[in-house]
Coordinates of C-alpha atoms and ligand atoms in Angstrom, one line a residue:
X680 CA 0.0 0.0 0.0
X681 CA 2.8 2.4 0.8
X682 CA 5.3 1.9 -2.0
X683 CA 7.1 5.2 -2.5
X684 CA 5.4 7.4 -5.0
X685 CA 7.1 8.3 -8.3
X686 CA 8.6 11.5 -7.0
X687 CA 10.6 9.8 -4.3
X688 CA 13.9 8.3 -5.1
X689 CA 15.8 6.1 -2.7
X690 CA 19.2 4.7 -3.5
X691 CA 19.7 0.9 -3.6
X692 CA 21.5 1.1 -0.3
X693 CA 18.6 3.0 1.3
X694 CA 16.1 0.4 -0.1
X695 CA 18.3 -2.4 1.3
X696 CA 18.5 -0.7 4.7
X697 CA 14.7 -0.3 4.7
X698 CA 14.1 -4.0 3.8
X699 CA 16.5 -5.2 6.5
X700 CA 14.8 -3.2 9.2
X701 CA 11.3 -4.1 8.0
X702 CA 12.2 -7.8 8.4
X703 CA 13.8 -7.2 11.8
X704 CA 10.8 -5.2 12.9
X705 CA 8.2 -7.7 11.8
X706 CA 10.0 -10.9 12.9
X707 CA 11.9 -9.8 16.0
X708 CA 10.1 -6.8 17.4
X709 CA 6.6 -7.8 16.4
X710 CA 6.1 -10.7 18.8
X711 CA 7.3 -8.7 21.8
X712 CA 5.3 -5.5 21.3
X713 CA 2.3 -6.2 23.5
X714 CA 4.4 -7.7 26.3
X715 CA 6.9 -4.8 26.3
X716 CA 4.0 -2.3 26.5
X717 CA 2.3 -4.2 29.3
X718 CA 5.5 -4.5 31.3
X719 CA 6.6 -0.9 30.4
X720 CA 10.0 -2.3 29.6
X721 CA 12.2 -2.7 26.6
X722 CA 13.3 -6.3 26.0
X723 CA 17.2 -6.3 26.1
X724 CA 17.2 -8.8 23.1
X725 CA 15.6 -6.1 20.9
X726 CA 18.3 -3.6 21.8
X727 CA 21.0 -6.2 21.1
X728 CA 19.2 -7.1 17.9
X729 CA 19.4 -3.5 16.7
X730 CA 23.2 -3.5 17.3
X731 CA 23.6 -6.9 15.6
X732 CA 21.7 -5.7 12.6
X733 CA 23.8 -2.5 12.2
X734 CA 20.9 -0.2 13.2
X735 CA 22.6 1.7 15.9
X736 CA 25.4 3.3 13.9
X737 CA 23.7 4.1 10.7
X738 CA 25.5 7.3 9.8
X739 CA 28.7 6.5 11.9
X740 CA 31.8 6.0 9.7
X741 CA 32.8 2.5 8.9
X742 CA 36.1 2.8 10.8
X743 CA 34.1 3.3 14.0
X744 CA 32.0 0.2 13.3
X745 CA 29.1 2.1 11.7
X746 CA 27.3 1.6 8.4
X747 CA 28.3 5.1 7.1
X748 CA 24.9 5.3 5.4
X749 CA 22.8 8.4 4.5
X750 CA 20.6 10.4 6.9
X751 CA 17.7 9.3 4.8
X752 CA 18.6 5.7 5.7
X753 CA 18.4 6.6 9.4
X754 CA 15.0 8.2 8.8
X755 CA 13.7 5.1 7.0
X756 CA 14.9 2.9 9.8
X757 CA 12.9 5.0 12.3
X758 CA 9.8 4.9 10.1
X759 CA 10.0 1.1 9.6
X760 CA 10.5 0.4 13.3
X761 CA 7.5 2.7 14.2
X762 CA 5.2 0.7 11.9
X763 CA 5.6 -2.1 14.4
X764 CA 6.6 -0.4 17.6
X765 CA 7.0 3.4 18.2
X766 CA 8.8 2.7 21.4
X767 CA 11.6 0.7 19.7
X768 CA 11.6 3.4 17.0
X769 CA 12.2 6.3 19.4
X770 CA 15.0 4.4 21.2
X771 CA 16.7 4.1 17.8
X772 CA 15.9 7.7 16.8
X773 CA 17.4 9.3 20.0
X774 CA 20.4 7.0 19.8
X775 CA 21.2 7.7 16.1
X776 CA 19.8 11.2 15.3
X777 CA 20.6 12.9 18.6
X778 CA 23.4 11.1 20.6
X779 CA 25.5 9.6 17.8
X780 CA 25.0 12.7 15.5
X781 CA 26.2 15.1 18.2
X782 CA 29.3 13.0 18.8
X783 CA 30.0 12.7 15.1
X784 CA 29.4 16.4 14.3
X785 CA 30.8 18.2 17.3
X786 CA 33.2 15.7 19.0
X787 CA 36.9 16.3 18.9
X788 CA 38.9 13.5 17.4
X789 CA 39.6 12.3 20.9
X790 CA 35.9 12.3 21.8
X791 CA 35.0 10.5 18.6
X792 CA 37.7 7.9 19.2
X793 CA 36.4 7.4 22.7
X794 CA 32.7 7.2 22.1
X795 CA 31.7 6.7 18.4
X796 CA 32.6 3.0 18.2
X797 CA 31.0 2.3 21.5
X798 CA 27.8 3.9 20.4
X799 CA 27.7 2.2 17.0
X800 CA 28.5 -1.3 18.4
X801 CA 27.3 -1.9 21.9
X802 CA 26.3 1.1 24.1
X803 CA 23.0 3.1 24.0
X804 CA 23.1 6.9 24.0
X805 CA 20.8 9.5 25.5
X806 CA 20.3 13.2 25.1
X807 CA 19.7 15.1 28.3
X808 CA 18.4 18.7 27.8
X809 CA 15.0 19.1 29.4
X810 CA 14.5 19.8 33.1
X811 CA 11.5 20.1 35.4
X812 CA 11.4 23.9 35.0
X813 CA 12.6 24.1 31.3
X814 CA 10.9 22.1 28.6
X815 CA 9.9 24.3 25.7
X816 CA 12.1 27.0 27.3
X817 CA 15.0 24.6 27.2
X818 CA 17.8 27.1 27.4
X819 CA 16.5 28.3 30.8
X820 CA 18.1 25.2 32.4
X821 CA 19.3 25.3 36.0
X822 CA 21.8 22.5 35.9
X823 CA 25.3 24.0 36.3
X824 CA 28.9 23.0 35.5
X825 CA 31.6 24.7 37.5
X826 CA 35.3 24.5 36.7
X827 CA 37.4 22.9 39.4
X828 CA 41.1 23.4 40.3
X829 CA 42.1 20.7 37.7
X830 CA 40.3 22.5 34.9
X831 CA 37.6 19.8 34.8
X832 CA 33.9 20.5 35.3
X833 CA 31.6 19.6 38.2
X834 CA 28.0 19.2 37.2
X835 CA 25.1 19.7 39.7
X836 CA 21.4 19.6 39.0
X837 CA 18.7 17.4 37.6
X838 CA 17.3 16.4 34.2
X839 CA 13.8 15.2 33.5
X840 CA 12.0 13.1 30.8
X841 CA 15.2 11.5 29.4
X842 CA 14.5 8.8 26.8
X843 CA 16.7 5.7 26.9
X844 CA 17.8 6.5 30.5
X845 CA 17.4 2.9 31.6
X846 CA 19.3 1.3 28.7
X847 CA 21.9 4.0 28.0
X848 CA 25.4 4.2 29.2
X849 CA 26.5 7.3 27.3
X850 CA 24.6 10.5 28.1
X851 CA 25.0 13.9 26.4
X852 CA 24.3 16.4 29.2
X853 CA 23.7 20.1 28.7
X854 CA 24.6 22.3 31.6
X855 CA 25.2 26.0 32.1
X856 CA 28.9 26.6 32.7
X857 CA 28.6 30.4 32.8
X858 CA 25.1 31.5 33.9
X859 CA 26.1 35.1 33.7
X860 CA 26.3 34.7 29.9
X861 CA 22.7 33.4 29.7
X862 CA 22.2 30.6 27.2
X863 CA 25.6 31.3 25.8
X864 CA 27.0 29.6 28.9
X865 CA 25.4 26.3 28.0
X866 CA 27.9 23.6 27.3
X867 CA 27.5 20.0 26.3
X868 CA 29.3 17.2 28.3
X869 CA 29.6 13.5 27.7
X870 CA 28.8 11.7 30.9
X871 CA 29.0 7.9 31.3
X872 CA 26.6 6.0 33.5
X873 CA 29.3 4.9 36.0
X874 CA 30.5 8.4 36.8
X875 CA 30.3 9.0 40.6
X876 CA 27.5 11.3 41.6
X877 CA 25.4 10.5 38.6
X878 CA 22.2 8.6 39.2
X879 CA 19.1 7.5 37.3
X880 CA 16.1 8.3 39.4
X881 CA 12.3 8.1 38.9
X882 CA 11.0 6.3 35.9
X883 CA 7.8 7.8 34.5
X884 CA 4.7 5.8 34.0
X885 CA 3.3 7.0 30.7
X886 CA 0.2 7.0 28.4
X887 CA 2.1 5.8 25.4
X888 CA 5.5 4.6 24.1
X889 CA 5.5 2.7 27.4
X890 CA 8.4 0.4 26.5
X891 CA 10.6 3.4 26.0
X892 CA 12.2 4.4 29.3
X893 CA 11.8 8.0 30.4
X894 CA 13.6 9.0 33.6
X895 CA 14.8 11.7 35.9
X896 CA 18.6 12.0 36.0
X897 CA 20.4 13.5 39.1
X898 CA 23.9 15.1 39.1
X899 CA 25.5 15.5 42.5
X900 CA 29.0 16.8 42.1
X901 CA 29.6 14.8 38.9
X902 CA 33.1 15.5 37.7
X903 CA 33.6 15.5 33.9
X904 CA 37.1 15.7 32.4
X905 CA 37.7 18.8 30.3
X906 CA 38.4 16.5 27.4
X907 CA 34.8 15.2 27.5
X908 CA 33.3 18.6 26.6
X909 CA 31.5 18.2 23.3
X910 CA 32.3 21.0 20.9
X911 CA 33.2 24.4 22.2
X912 CA 32.6 25.9 25.7
X913 CA 29.4 27.9 25.5
X914 CA 28.2 26.4 22.2
X915 CA 26.0 23.7 23.9
X916 CA 22.8 25.6 22.9
X917 CA 23.8 25.5 19.3
X918 CA 24.7 21.8 19.5
X919 CA 21.4 21.1 21.2
X920 CA 19.1 22.9 18.7
X921 CA 21.0 22.0 15.6
X922 CA 20.9 18.4 16.6
X923 CA 17.2 18.7 17.4
X924 CA 16.5 20.1 13.9
X925 CA 17.7 16.7 12.6
X926 CA 16.0 14.8 15.4
X927 CA 12.7 16.4 14.5
X928 CA 12.8 14.8 11.1
X929 CA 13.3 11.5 12.9
X930 CA 10.3 12.0 15.2
X931 CA 8.3 13.0 12.1
X932 CA 9.3 9.6 10.6
X933 CA 8.3 7.9 13.8
X934 CA 4.9 9.4 13.4
X935 CA 4.5 8.6 9.7
X936 CA 5.6 5.0 10.5
X937 CA 3.0 4.8 13.3
X938 CA 0.3 6.1 10.9
X939 CA 1.2 3.5 8.3
X940 CA 1.3 0.7 10.9
X941 CA -2.2 1.7 12.1
X942 CA -3.6 2.2 8.6
X943 CA -2.3 -1.1 7.2
X944 CA -3.6 -3.1 10.2
X945 CA -7.0 -1.4 10.2
X946 CA -7.7 -1.4 6.4
X947 CA -6.5 -5.0 6.1
X948 CA -9.2 -6.0 8.6
X949 CA -11.8 -3.9 6.9
X950 CA -11.1 -5.1 3.4
X951 CA -10.4 -8.7 4.2
X952 CA -11.9 -9.9 7.6
X953 CA -14.9 -8.1 8.9
X954 CA -18.3 -8.4 7.2
X955 CA -21.5 -6.5 8.2
X956 CA -24.7 -6.3 6.3
X957 CA -23.5 -9.2 4.1
X958 CA -20.3 -7.5 2.8
X959 CA -16.8 -6.5 3.8
X960 CA -17.0 -3.2 5.8
X961 CA -14.2 -1.9 3.6
X962 CA -16.5 -2.1 0.6
X963 CA -18.8 0.6 2.0
X964 CA -18.0 3.9 0.3
X965 CA -18.4 5.7 3.7
X966 CA -15.4 3.7 4.9
X967 CA -13.4 3.9 1.6
X968 CA -13.5 7.7 1.5
X969 CA -12.0 7.8 5.0
X970 CA -9.3 5.4 3.9
X971 CA -8.5 7.5 0.9
X972 CA -8.4 10.7 2.9
X973 CA -6.0 9.1 5.4
X974 CA -3.8 7.7 2.6
X975 CA -3.3 11.2 1.1
X976 CA -2.4 12.6 4.5
X977 CA 0.2 9.9 5.1
X978 CA 1.7 10.4 1.7
X979 CA 1.9 14.2 2.2
X980 CA 3.6 13.7 5.6
X981 CA 6.1 11.3 4.0
X982 CA 6.9 13.8 1.2
X983 CA 7.6 16.5 3.8
X984 CA 9.8 14.1 5.7
X985 CA 11.9 12.8 2.8
X986 CA 12.2 16.3 1.4
X987 CA 13.5 17.7 4.7
X988 CA 15.9 14.8 5.0
X989 CA 17.3 15.4 1.5
X990 CA 17.7 19.1 2.1
X991 CA 19.7 18.2 5.2
X992 CA 21.9 15.9 3.2
X993 CA 22.5 18.6 0.6
X994 CA 23.8 20.9 3.4
X995 CA 21.2 23.6 2.8
X996 CA 18.8 25.1 5.4
X997 CA 16.2 22.6 6.4
X998 CA 15.0 23.9 9.8
X999 CA 11.7 25.2 8.6
X1000 CA 11.1 22.0 6.5
X1001 CA 11.9 19.8 9.6
X1002 CA 9.3 21.8 11.6
X1003 CA 6.8 21.3 8.8
X1004 CA 7.4 17.6 8.8
X1005 CA 7.3 17.1 12.5
X1006 CA 4.2 19.3 13.0
X1007 CA 2.2 17.7 10.2
X1008 CA 3.3 14.1 10.7
X1009 CA 2.3 14.3 14.3
X1010 CA -1.2 15.6 13.3
X1011 CA -1.6 12.8 10.7
X1012 CA -0.5 10.1 13.2
X1013 CA -3.0 11.4 15.7
X1014 CA -5.8 11.5 13.1
X1015 CA -5.1 8.2 11.5
X1016 CA -4.5 6.2 14.7
X1017 CA -7.8 7.6 16.1
X1018 CA -9.7 6.7 12.9
X1019 CA -8.0 3.3 12.8
X1020 CA -9.5 2.4 16.2
X1021 CA -12.9 3.5 15.0
X1022 CA -12.7 1.6 11.7
X1023 CA -12.0 -1.7 13.5
X1024 CA -14.9 -1.0 16.0
X1025 CA -15.0 -2.8 19.4
X1026 CA -12.0 -5.0 18.6
X1027 CA -9.9 -1.9 17.9
X1028 CA -10.8 -0.6 21.4
X1029 CA -9.5 -3.7 23.1
X1030 CA -6.0 -4.7 24.0
X1031 CA -6.3 -7.8 21.7
X1032 CA -5.1 -5.5 18.9
X1033 CA -2.3 -3.0 18.7
X1034 CA -4.5 -0.3 17.4
X1035 CA -5.3 1.2 20.8
X1036 CA -1.6 1.2 21.4
X1037 CA -0.9 3.1 18.2
X1038 CA -3.5 5.6 19.3
X1039 CA -1.9 6.1 22.8
X1040 CA 1.6 6.2 21.2
X1041 CA 0.6 8.9 18.7
X1042 CA 0.1 11.6 21.3
X1043 CA 3.7 12.0 22.1
X1044 CA 4.5 13.3 18.6
X1045 CA 3.0 16.7 19.5
X1046 CA 5.0 16.9 22.7
X1047 CA 8.6 15.8 22.5
X1048 CA 11.5 17.3 20.5
X1049 CA 9.6 20.6 20.5
X1050 CA 5.8 20.7 21.0
X1051 CA 3.5 21.5 18.1
X1052 CA 3.4 25.1 19.2
X1053 CA 7.2 25.2 19.2
X1054 CA 7.1 23.9 15.6
X1055 CA 4.5 26.6 14.6
X1056 CA 6.7 29.2 16.3
X1057 CA 9.8 28.1 14.4
X1058 CA 7.9 28.1 11.1
X1059 CA 6.3 31.5 11.9
X1060 CA 9.7 33.1 12.6
X1061 CA 10.9 32.0 9.2
X1062 CA 7.8 33.4 7.5
X1063 CA 8.3 36.7 9.3
X1064 CA 12.0 36.9 8.3
X1065 CA 11.3 35.8 4.7
X1066 CA 8.6 38.4 4.3
X1067 CA 10.8 41.2 5.6
X1068 CA 13.9 40.4 3.6
Ligands
CAA1954 N1 17.7 26.1 14.7 C1 18.9 26.7 14.9 N2 19.1 27.6 15.8 C2 18.0 28.0 16.6 C3 16.7 27.4 16.4 C4 16.6 26.4 15.4 N3 15.5 25.7 15.2 N4 15.9 28.0 17.3 C5 16.6 28.9 18.0 N5 17.8 28.9 17.5 C6 19.0 29.7 18.0 C7 18.8 31.2 17.7 O1 19.4 31.4 16.4 C8 19.6 31.9 18.8 O2 21.0 31.7 18.6 P1 22.0 32.9 18.4 O3 21.9 33.7 19.7 O4 23.3 32.3 18.3 O5 21.5 33.7 17.2 C9 19.2 31.0 20.0 O6 18.9 29.7 19.5 C10 18.1 31.5 20.8 O7 17.0 31.8 20.0 P2 15.6 32.3 20.4 O8 15.8 33.4 21.5 O9 14.8 32.6 19.2 O10 15.0 31.0 21.1 P3 14.3 30.7 22.5 O11 15.2 30.9 23.6 O12 13.0 31.5 22.5 O13 13.9 29.2 22.3 C11 14.5 26.9 21.8 C12 14.9 28.3 21.6 C13 14.7 26.4 23.2 C14 15.4 26.1 20.9 C15 13.0 26.6 21.4 O14 12.7 27.2 20.2 C16 12.7 25.1 21.3 O15 13.0 24.5 20.2 N6 12.2 24.5 22.4 C17 11.9 23.1 22.4 C18 13.0 22.3 23.0 C19 13.1 20.9 22.5 O16 12.9 20.6 21.3 N7 13.4 20.0 23.4 C20 13.6 18.6 23.0 C21 14.4 17.9 24.1 S1 15.0 16.3 23.4 C22 13.7 15.3 23.2 O17 12.6 15.7 23.4 C23 14.0 13.9 22.8 C24 12.8 13.1 22.7 O18 11.8 13.4 23.3 C25 12.8 11.8 22.1
FAD1955 P1 5.9 23.0 28.4 O1 7.1 23.7 27.8 O2 5.5 23.4 29.8 O3 4.6 23.2 27.4 C1 3.3 23.0 27.9 C2 2.4 23.6 26.8 O4 2.7 25.0 26.7 C3 2.6 23.0 25.4 O5 1.3 22.9 24.8 C4 3.4 24.0 24.7 O6 3.2 24.0 23.3 C5 2.9 25.3 25.3 N1 3.9 26.4 25.2 C6 5.1 26.5 25.9 N2 5.8 27.6 25.5 C7 5.1 28.1 24.5 C8 5.2 29.3 23.6 N3 6.3 30.0 23.7 N4 4.2 29.6 22.7 C9 3.1 28.8 22.7 N5 2.9 27.7 23.4 C10 3.9 27.4 24.3 N6 13.8 15.8 26.8 C11 15.1 15.6 26.6 O7 15.9 16.5 26.8 N7 15.6 14.4 26.2 C12 14.8 13.3 26.0 O8 15.2 12.3 25.7 C13 13.3 13.5 26.2 N8 12.5 12.5 26.0 C14 11.2 12.7 26.3 C15 10.3 11.6 26.3 C16 9.0 11.7 26.7 C17 8.1 10.6 26.7 C18 8.5 13.0 27.1 C19 7.1 13.2 27.5 C20 9.3 14.1 27.1 C21 10.7 14.0 26.7 N9 11.6 15.0 26.7 C22 12.9 14.8 26.6 C23 11.1 16.3 27.1 C24 10.3 17.0 26.0 O9 11.2 17.5 25.0 C25 9.5 18.2 26.7 O10 8.4 17.5 27.4 C26 8.9 19.1 25.6 O11 10.0 19.9 25.0 C27 7.8 20.0 26.2 O12 8.3 20.6 27.4 P2 7.3 20.6 28.7 O13 6.9 19.2 28.9 O14 8.0 21.2 29.8 O15 6.0 21.4 28.3

């Protein structure tokens, strides 16, 4: 149903990546989805499976054990995983498009040598920006980093809502090392799980993506070596937001994948399984027109996503297009997952099927990596600037 339209062109390598991950998602992830959601836990074999199948170092250079594949490949992986489980998909997305990307783009040679291979081959990464008092207003963080007598940094504070906390061992942590400079004091540090004073605290109980861990992180005099600063001192805010511009395309792909997963499941049932009034319910025009509307929305979301990804690969500005993609794909996922539950009727409302889960999972698209209002704000700022040029 969702073969790419004629305007989209993927390379042979990208198609291959997509096929590999589709098989992994269906055969390995599929059977565990319900259990992981009920237990609110990621099965470690799934994480290992992603490493074994080369899905955790997609853009990482080959000499660090990665696949050195395109950004579009990373996006296709997120989309395929989300068709089956948006929780597994976001783990992969945060690991690749946020953690590994930050290390690859801003890490010194020494930082890359220390962490890139570990991230590509065996250790999960996390991205710790948000705090209890600073979500949308992310640069207003209270976590501080103070230089000590050795020239190293001592981090104190707390982060909230951090994806992959339970599974990760390498954390990118944003802290203000010069609050007098406002957000221009924000610096990014690489903190490993075993560092004294660092602890993983409360795990959130959530509406959706329940197999994905989301925790509070505490920093109590955590000493980070000066060599483990990522990029330049005071440039952490740029690292965070430029990385998030890429990550937002990933979340958009999580949402388009989710929409496709829900759509395929529900329409398959309507066209092939369920009869009422002596015919398949999918043969009623009242149903078919809804399917057609949803299919157009999904295709439009995907075009926005792939276009933003290709712009990013070409090295031209893609911030506005990433915001378009995330905003719209989140809306489409919400609409389609909601409709899919309705199309399947009572069965769709039960936990027998994964449709109610897609519906619950879809809500997060409008919240993390910048809420829908933040995407609108980003787009509006561009419109204003473009109009006044
Ligand atoms: N791209 C590049 N630079 C940007 C930018 C963007 N999208 N938005 C802002 N900036 C830059 C500005 O250019 C400016 O930099 P300079 O001073 O060097 O020119 C600086 O950021 C501050 O700009 P503003 O004063 O306009 O921005 P602000 O302080 O009002 O808000 C923001 C900036 C915090 C980035 C906000 O727009 C935002 O995006 N908030 C959402 C935060 C977010 O996405 N958090 C996600 C956490 S990770 C996560 O959620 C992972 C997950 O769930 C899976
Ligand atoms: P708030 O910022 O308080 O927003 C509440 C409402 O106010 C929203 O509707 C918002 O759109 C609106 N609002 C706020 N400011 C404005 C404005 N200027 N104009 C108009 N409306 C506005 N963070 C990380 O750093 N790393 C992670 O790995 C991570 N994973 C997450 C996983 C989950 C499951 C969740 C729920 C969150 C995660 N987050 C993570 C945090 C996430 O990025 C924030 O929740 C998000 O940025 C919104 O911040 P907030 O929750 O504080 O909401």
